[in-house]
PDB file of C-alpha atoms in Angstrom:
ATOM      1  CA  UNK S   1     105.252 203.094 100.741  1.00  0.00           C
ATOM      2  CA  UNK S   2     106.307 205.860 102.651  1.00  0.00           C
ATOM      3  CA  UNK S   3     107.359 204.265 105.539  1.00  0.00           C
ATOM      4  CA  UNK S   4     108.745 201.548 104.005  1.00  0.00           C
ATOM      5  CA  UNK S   5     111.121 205.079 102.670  1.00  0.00           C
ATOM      6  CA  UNK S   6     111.145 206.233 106.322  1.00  0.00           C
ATOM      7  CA  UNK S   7     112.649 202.553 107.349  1.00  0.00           C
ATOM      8  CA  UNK S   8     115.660 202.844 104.702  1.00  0.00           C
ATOM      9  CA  UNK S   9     116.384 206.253 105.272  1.00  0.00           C
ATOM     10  CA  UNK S  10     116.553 205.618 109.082  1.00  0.00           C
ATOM     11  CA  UNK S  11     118.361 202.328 108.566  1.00  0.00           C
ATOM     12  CA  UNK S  12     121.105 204.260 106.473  1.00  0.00           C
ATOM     13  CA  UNK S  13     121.504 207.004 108.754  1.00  0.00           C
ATOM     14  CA  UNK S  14     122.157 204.748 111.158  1.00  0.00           C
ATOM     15  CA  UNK S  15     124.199 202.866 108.816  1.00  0.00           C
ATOM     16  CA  UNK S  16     126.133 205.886 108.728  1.00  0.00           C
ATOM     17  CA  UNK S  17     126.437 207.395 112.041  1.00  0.00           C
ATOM     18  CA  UNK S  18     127.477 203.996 112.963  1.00  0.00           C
ATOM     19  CA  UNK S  19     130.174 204.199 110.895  1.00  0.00           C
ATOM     20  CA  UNK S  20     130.827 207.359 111.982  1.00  0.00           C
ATOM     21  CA  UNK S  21     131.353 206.349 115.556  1.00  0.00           C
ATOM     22  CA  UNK S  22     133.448 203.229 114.632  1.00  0.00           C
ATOM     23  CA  UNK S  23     135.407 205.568 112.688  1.00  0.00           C
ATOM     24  CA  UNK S  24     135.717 207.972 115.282  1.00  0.00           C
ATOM     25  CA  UNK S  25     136.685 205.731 117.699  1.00  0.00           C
ATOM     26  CA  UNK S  26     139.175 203.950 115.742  1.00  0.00           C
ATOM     27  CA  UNK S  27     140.567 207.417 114.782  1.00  0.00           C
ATOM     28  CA  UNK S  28     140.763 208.325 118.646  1.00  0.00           C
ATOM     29  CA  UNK S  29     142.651 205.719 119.400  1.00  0.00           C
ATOM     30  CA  UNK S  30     144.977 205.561 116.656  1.00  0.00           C
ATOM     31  CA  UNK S  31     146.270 209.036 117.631  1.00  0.00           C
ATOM     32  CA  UNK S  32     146.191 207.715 121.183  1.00  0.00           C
ATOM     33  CA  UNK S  33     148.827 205.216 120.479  1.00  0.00           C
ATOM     34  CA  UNK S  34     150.361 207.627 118.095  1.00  0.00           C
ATOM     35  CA  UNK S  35     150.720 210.171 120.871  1.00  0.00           C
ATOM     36  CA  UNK S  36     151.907 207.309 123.113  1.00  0.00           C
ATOM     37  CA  UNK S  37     154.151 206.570 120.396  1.00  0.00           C
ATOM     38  CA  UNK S  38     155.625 209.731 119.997  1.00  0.00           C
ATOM     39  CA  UNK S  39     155.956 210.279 123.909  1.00  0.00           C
ATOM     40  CA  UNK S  40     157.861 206.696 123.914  1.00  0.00           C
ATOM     41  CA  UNK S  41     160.044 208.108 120.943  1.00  0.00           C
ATOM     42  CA  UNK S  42     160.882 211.464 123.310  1.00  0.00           C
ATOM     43  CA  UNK S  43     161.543 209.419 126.330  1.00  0.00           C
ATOM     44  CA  UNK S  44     163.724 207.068 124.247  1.00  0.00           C
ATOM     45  CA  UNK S  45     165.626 210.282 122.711  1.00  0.00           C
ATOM     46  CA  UNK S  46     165.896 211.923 125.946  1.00  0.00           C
ATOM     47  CA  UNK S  47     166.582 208.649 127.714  1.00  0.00           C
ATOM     48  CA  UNK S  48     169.872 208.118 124.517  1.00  0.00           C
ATOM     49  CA  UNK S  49     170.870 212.113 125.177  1.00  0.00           C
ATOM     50  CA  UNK S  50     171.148 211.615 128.834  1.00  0.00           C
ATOM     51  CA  UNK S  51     173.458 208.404 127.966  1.00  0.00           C
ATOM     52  CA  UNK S  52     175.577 210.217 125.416  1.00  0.00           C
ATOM     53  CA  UNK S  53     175.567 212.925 128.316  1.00  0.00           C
ATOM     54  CA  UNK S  54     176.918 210.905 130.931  1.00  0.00           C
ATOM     55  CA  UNK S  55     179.416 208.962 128.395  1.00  0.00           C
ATOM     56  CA  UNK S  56     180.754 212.328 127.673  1.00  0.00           C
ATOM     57  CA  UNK S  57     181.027 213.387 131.493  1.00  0.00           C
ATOM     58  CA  UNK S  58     182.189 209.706 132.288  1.00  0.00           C
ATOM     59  CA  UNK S  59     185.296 209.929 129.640  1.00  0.00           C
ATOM     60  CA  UNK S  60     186.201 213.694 130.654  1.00  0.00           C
ATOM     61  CA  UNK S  61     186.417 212.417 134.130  1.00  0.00           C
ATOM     62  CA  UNK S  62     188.814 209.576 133.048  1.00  0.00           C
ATOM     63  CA  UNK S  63     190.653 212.422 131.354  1.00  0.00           C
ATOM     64  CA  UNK S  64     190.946 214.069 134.545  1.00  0.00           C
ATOM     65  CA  UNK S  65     192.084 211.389 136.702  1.00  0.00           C
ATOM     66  CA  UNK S  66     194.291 210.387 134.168  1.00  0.00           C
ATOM     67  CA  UNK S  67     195.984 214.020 134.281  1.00  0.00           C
ATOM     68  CA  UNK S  68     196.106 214.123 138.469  1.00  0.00           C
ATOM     69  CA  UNK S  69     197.488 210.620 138.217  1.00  0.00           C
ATOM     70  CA  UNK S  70     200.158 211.707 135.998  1.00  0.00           C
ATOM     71  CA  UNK S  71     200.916 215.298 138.112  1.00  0.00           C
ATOM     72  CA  UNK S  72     200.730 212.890 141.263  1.00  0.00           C
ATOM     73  CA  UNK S  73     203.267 210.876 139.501  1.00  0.00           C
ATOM     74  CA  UNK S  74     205.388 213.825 138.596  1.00  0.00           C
ATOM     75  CA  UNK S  75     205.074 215.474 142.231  1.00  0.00           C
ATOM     76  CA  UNK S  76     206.466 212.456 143.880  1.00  0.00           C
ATOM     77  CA  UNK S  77     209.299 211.843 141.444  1.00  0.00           C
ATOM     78  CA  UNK S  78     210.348 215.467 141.878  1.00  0.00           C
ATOM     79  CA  UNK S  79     210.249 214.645 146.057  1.00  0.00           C
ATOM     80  CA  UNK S  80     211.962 211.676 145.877  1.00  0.00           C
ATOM     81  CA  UNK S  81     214.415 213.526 144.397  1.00  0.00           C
ATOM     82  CA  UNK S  82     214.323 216.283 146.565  1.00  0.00           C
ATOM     83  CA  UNK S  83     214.416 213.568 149.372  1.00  0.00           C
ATOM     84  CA  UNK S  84     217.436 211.669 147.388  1.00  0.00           C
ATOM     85  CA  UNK S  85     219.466 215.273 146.929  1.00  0.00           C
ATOM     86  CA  UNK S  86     218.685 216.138 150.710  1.00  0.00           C
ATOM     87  CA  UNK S  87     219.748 212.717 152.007  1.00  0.00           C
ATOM     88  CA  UNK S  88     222.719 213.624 149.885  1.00  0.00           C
ATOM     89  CA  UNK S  89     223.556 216.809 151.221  1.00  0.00           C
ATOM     90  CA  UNK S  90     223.135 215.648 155.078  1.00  0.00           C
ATOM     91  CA  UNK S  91     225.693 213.107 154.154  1.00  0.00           C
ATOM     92  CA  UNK S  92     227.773 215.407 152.857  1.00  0.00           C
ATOM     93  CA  UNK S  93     227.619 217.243 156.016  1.00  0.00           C
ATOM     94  CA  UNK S  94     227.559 214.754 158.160  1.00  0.00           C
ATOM     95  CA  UNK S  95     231.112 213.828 156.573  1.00  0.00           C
ATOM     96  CA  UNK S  96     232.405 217.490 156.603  1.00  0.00           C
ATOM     97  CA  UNK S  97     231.408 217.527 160.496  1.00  0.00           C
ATOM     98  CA  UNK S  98     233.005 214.435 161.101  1.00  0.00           C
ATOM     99  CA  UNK S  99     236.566 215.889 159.315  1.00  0.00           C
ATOM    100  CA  UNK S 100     235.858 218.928 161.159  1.00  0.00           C
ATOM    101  CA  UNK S 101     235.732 217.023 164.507  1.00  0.00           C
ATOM    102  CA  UNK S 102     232.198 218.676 165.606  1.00  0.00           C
ATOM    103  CA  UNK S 103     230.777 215.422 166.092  1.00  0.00           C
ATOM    104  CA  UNK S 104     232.013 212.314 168.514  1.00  0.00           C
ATOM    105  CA  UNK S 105     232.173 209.277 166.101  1.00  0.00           C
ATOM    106  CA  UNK S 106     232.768 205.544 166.969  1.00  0.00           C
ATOM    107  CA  UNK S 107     233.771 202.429 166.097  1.00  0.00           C
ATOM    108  CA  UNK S 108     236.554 199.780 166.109  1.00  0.00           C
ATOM    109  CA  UNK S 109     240.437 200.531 166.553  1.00  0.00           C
ATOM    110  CA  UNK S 110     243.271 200.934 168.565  1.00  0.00           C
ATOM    111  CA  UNK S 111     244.514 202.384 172.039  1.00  0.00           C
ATOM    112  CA  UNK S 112     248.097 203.227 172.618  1.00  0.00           C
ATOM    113  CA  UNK S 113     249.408 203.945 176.371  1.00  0.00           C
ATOM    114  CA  UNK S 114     252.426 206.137 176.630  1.00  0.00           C
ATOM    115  CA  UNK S 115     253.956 206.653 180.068  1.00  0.00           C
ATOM    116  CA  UNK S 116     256.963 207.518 181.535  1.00  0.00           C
ATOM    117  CA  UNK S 117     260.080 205.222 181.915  1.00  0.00           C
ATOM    118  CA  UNK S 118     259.770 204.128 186.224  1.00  0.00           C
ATOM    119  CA  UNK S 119     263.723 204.283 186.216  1.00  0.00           C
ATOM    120  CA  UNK S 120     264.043 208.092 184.068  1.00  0.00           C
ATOM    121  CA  UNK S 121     265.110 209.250 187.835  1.00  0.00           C
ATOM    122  CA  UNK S 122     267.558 207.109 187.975  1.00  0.00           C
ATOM    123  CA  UNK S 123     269.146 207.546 184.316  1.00  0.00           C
ATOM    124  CA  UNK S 124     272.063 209.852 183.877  1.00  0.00           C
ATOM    125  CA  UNK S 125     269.865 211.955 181.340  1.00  0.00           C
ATOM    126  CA  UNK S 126     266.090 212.161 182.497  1.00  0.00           C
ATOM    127  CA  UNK S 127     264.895 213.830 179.260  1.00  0.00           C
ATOM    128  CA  UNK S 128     265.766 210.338 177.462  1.00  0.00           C
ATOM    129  CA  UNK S 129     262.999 208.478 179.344  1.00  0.00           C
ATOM    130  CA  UNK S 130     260.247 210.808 179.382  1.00  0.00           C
ATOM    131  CA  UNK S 131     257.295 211.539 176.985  1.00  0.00           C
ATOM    132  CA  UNK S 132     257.936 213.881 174.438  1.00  0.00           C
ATOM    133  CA  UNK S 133     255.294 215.686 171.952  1.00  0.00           C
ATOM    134  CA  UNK S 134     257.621 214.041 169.587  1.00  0.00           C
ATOM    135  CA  UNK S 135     256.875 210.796 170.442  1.00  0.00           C
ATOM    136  CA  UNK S 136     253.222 211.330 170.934  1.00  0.00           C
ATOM    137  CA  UNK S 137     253.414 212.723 167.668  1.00  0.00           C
ATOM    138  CA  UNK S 138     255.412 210.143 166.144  1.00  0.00           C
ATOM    139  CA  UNK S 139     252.475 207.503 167.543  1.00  0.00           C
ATOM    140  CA  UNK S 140     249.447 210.056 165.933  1.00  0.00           C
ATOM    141  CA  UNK S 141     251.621 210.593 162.313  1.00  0.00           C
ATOM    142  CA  UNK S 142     252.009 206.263 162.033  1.00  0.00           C
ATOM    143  CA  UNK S 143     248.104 206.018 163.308  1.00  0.00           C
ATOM    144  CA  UNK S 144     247.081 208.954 160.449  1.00  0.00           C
ATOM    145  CA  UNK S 145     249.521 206.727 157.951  1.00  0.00           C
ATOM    146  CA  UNK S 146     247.678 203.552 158.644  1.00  0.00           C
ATOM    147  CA  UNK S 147     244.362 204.670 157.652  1.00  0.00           C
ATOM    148  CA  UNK S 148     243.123 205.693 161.386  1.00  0.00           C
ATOM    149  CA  UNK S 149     240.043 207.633 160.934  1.00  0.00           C
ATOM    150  CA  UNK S 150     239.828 209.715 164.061  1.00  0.00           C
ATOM    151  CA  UNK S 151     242.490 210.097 166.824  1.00  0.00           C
ATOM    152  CA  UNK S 152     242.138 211.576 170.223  1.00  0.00           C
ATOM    153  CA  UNK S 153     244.868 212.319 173.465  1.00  0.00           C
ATOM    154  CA  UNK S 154     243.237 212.047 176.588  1.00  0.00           C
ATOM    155  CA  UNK S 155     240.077 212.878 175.383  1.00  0.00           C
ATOM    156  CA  UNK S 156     241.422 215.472 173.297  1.00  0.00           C
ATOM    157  CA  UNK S 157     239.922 215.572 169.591  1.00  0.00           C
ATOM    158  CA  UNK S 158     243.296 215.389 167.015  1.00  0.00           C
ATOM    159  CA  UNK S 159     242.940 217.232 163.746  1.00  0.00           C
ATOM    160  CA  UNK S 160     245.167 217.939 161.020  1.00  0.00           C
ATOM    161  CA  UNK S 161     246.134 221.361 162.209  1.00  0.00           C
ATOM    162  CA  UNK S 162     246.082 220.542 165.827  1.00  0.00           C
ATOM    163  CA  UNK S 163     249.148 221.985 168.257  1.00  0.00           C
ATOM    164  CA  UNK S 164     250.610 219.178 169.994  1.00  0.00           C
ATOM    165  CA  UNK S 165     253.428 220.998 172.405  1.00  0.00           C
ATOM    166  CA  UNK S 166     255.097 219.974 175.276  1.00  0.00           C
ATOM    167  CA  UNK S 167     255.309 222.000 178.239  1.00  0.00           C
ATOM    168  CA  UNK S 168     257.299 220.851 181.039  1.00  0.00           C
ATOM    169  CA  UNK S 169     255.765 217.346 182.431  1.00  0.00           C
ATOM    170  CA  UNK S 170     252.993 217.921 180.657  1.00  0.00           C
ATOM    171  CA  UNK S 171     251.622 218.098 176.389  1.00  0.00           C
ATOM    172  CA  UNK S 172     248.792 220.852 175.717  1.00  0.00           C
ATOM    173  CA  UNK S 173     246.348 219.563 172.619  1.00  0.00           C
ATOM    174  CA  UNK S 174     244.302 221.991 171.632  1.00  0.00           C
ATOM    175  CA  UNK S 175     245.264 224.225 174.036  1.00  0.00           C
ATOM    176  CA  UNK S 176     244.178 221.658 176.789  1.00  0.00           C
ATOM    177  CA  UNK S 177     247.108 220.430 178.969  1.00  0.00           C
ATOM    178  CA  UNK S 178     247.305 216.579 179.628  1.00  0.00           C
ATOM    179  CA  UNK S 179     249.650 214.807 181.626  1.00  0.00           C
ATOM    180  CA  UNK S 180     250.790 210.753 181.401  1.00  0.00           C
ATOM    181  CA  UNK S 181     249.323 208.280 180.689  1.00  0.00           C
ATOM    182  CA  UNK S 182     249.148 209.953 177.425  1.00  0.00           C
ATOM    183  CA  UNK S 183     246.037 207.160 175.900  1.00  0.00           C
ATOM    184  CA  UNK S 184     245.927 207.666 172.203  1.00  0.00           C
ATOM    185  CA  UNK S 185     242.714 206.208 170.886  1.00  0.00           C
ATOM    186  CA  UNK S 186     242.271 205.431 167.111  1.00  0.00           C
ATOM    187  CA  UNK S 187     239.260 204.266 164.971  1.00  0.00           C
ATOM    188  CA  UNK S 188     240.014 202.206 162.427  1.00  0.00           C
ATOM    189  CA  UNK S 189     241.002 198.771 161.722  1.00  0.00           C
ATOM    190  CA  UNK S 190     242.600 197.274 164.732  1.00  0.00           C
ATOM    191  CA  UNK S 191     244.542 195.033 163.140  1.00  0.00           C
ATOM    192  CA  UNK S 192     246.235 197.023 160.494  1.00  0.00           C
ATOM    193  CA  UNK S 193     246.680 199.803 162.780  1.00  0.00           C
ATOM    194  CA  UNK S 194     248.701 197.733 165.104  1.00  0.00           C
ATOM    195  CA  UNK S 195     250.812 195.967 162.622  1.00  0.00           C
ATOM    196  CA  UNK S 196     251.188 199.567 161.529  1.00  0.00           C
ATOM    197  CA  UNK S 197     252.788 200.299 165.214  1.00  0.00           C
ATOM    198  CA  UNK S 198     254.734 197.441 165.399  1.00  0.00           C
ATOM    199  CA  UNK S 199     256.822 197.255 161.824  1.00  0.00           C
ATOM    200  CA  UNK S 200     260.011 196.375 162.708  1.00  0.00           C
ATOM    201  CA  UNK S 201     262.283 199.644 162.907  1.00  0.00           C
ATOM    202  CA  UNK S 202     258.897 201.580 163.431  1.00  0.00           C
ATOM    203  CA  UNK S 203     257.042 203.150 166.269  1.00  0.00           C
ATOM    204  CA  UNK S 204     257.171 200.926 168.889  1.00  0.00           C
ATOM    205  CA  UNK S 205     261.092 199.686 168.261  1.00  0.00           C
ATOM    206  CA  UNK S 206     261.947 203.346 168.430  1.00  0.00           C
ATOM    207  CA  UNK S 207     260.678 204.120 171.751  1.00  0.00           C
ATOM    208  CA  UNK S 208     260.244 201.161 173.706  1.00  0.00           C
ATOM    209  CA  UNK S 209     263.842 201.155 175.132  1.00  0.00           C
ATOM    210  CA  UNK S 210     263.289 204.950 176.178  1.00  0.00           C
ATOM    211  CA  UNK S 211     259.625 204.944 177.465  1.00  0.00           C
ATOM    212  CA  UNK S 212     256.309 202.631 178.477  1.00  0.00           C
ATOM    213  CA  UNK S 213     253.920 201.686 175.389  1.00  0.00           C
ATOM    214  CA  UNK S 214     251.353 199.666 175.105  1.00  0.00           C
ATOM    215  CA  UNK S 215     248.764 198.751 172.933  1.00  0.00           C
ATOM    216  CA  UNK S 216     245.206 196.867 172.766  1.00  0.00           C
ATOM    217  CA  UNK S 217     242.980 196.468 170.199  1.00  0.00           C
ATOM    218  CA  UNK S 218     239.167 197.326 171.037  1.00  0.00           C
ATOM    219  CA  UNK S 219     235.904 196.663 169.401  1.00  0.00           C
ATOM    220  CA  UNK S 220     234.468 199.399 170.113  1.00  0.00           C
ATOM    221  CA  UNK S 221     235.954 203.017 170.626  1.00  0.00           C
ATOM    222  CA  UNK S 222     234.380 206.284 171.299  1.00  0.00           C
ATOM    223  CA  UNK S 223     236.056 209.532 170.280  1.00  0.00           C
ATOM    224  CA  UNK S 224     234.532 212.577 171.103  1.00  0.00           C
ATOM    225  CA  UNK S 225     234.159 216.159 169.486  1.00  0.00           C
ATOM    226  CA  UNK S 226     236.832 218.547 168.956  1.00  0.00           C
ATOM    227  CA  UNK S 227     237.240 220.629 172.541  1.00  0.00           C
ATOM    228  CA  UNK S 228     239.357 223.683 172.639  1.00  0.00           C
ATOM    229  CA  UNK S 229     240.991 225.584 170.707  1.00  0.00           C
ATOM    230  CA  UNK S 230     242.894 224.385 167.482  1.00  0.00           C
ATOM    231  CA  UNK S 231     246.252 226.201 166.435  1.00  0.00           C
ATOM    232  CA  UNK S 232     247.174 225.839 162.775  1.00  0.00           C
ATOM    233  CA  UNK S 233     250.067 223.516 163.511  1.00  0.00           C
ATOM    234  CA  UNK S 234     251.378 220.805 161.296  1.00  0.00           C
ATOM    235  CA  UNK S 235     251.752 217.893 163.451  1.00  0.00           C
ATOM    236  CA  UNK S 236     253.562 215.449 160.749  1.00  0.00           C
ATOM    237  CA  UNK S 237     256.992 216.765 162.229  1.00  0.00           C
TER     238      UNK S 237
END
């Protein structure tokens, strides 16, 4: 009887500790997976975090690119029109050193040759049929009329207040003495400047019977800086 006691007791307690260990077990690893759980749950919240982190970084980058590209934008807008008022302002002085005559120019025009009458020796009054700085003058004022652009004698830049004066055989320009041929060169258009010269009862109907002038129209002339000295002298006389 007794051991038939001993047999159930044992049986339960083994029952039991059975149970135990299943329980025990099942226990273990349910917080296993519940601690792998939870470290899956970090890593996925750290994993989102570091996302939101670098969405955050990514759009405050656009922000700044955005910005430069826009200050890029505004930096070469204000050189282009640094660039645009420089370009104007060489212009400007290229133009104003042209008028001045500090700078040859070239182009299209005209060339008038003056020269002495061959027979003024022979004539009872030499003066008649000899160059003047009237005449030359007379040439340079219907040149200047016509819309000549720049004018030279002999190589000698004309200006507005340039001294054309005759001295004996010869005409100083800018206090630079030339003697004939007197060559007038003239940029402009040839055409219109030589129509200009040859208007009847103009220019070239006044003094051909008196002196020698010629004209030929060139496609390219080269007139070269002012050289000398300029008087204040009105030459429109």
């Amino acid at each position: 009887m007794r051991v038939r006691k001993f047999h159930v007791y044992l049986t339960f307690v083994t029952i039991c500790t059975g149970f135990l260990i299943a329980s025990s077990i099942e226990l273990t690893r349910l917080r296993a997976m519940e601690r792998q759980g939870d470290q899956q749950w970090q890593q996925e919240v750290s994993l989102n975090e570091r996302i939101l982190a670098e969405k955050k970084q990514t759009r405050q980058l656009e922000e700044d690119l955005l910005k430069l590209q826009r200050q890029v934008a505004e930096e070469e807008e204000k050189m282009a029109e640094h660039q645009s008022e420089a370009a104007a302002i060489l212009n400007e002085l290229e133009a104003a050193r042209m008028m001045a005559g500090m700078v040859p120019v070239e182009g299209p025009g005209i060339v008038v040759t003056m020269k002495d009458n061959p027979n003024a020796s022979n004539s009872g009054d030499v003066t008649k049929y000899i160059i003047h700085e009237q005449d030359v003058r007379l040439v340079v004022n219907e040149l200047r009329a016509a819309g000549a652009e720049s004018i030279s004698i002999n190589g000698q830049r004309v200006m507005g207040n340039s001294a054309i004066r005759c001295v004996g055989p010869t005409i100083i320009v800018n206090g630079v003495k030339s003697s004939v041929p007197f060559v007038i060169s003239a940029i402009g258009d040839p055409a219109t400047l030589e129509n200009a010269l040859n208007l009847p009862g103009g220019v070239m109907d006044i003094l051909q019977g008196f002196v020698q002038i010629e004209t030929a129209k060139k496609d390219l002339l080269q007139i070269p800086a002012l050289v000398g000295d300029v008087k204040t002298q009105n030459t429109s006389s």
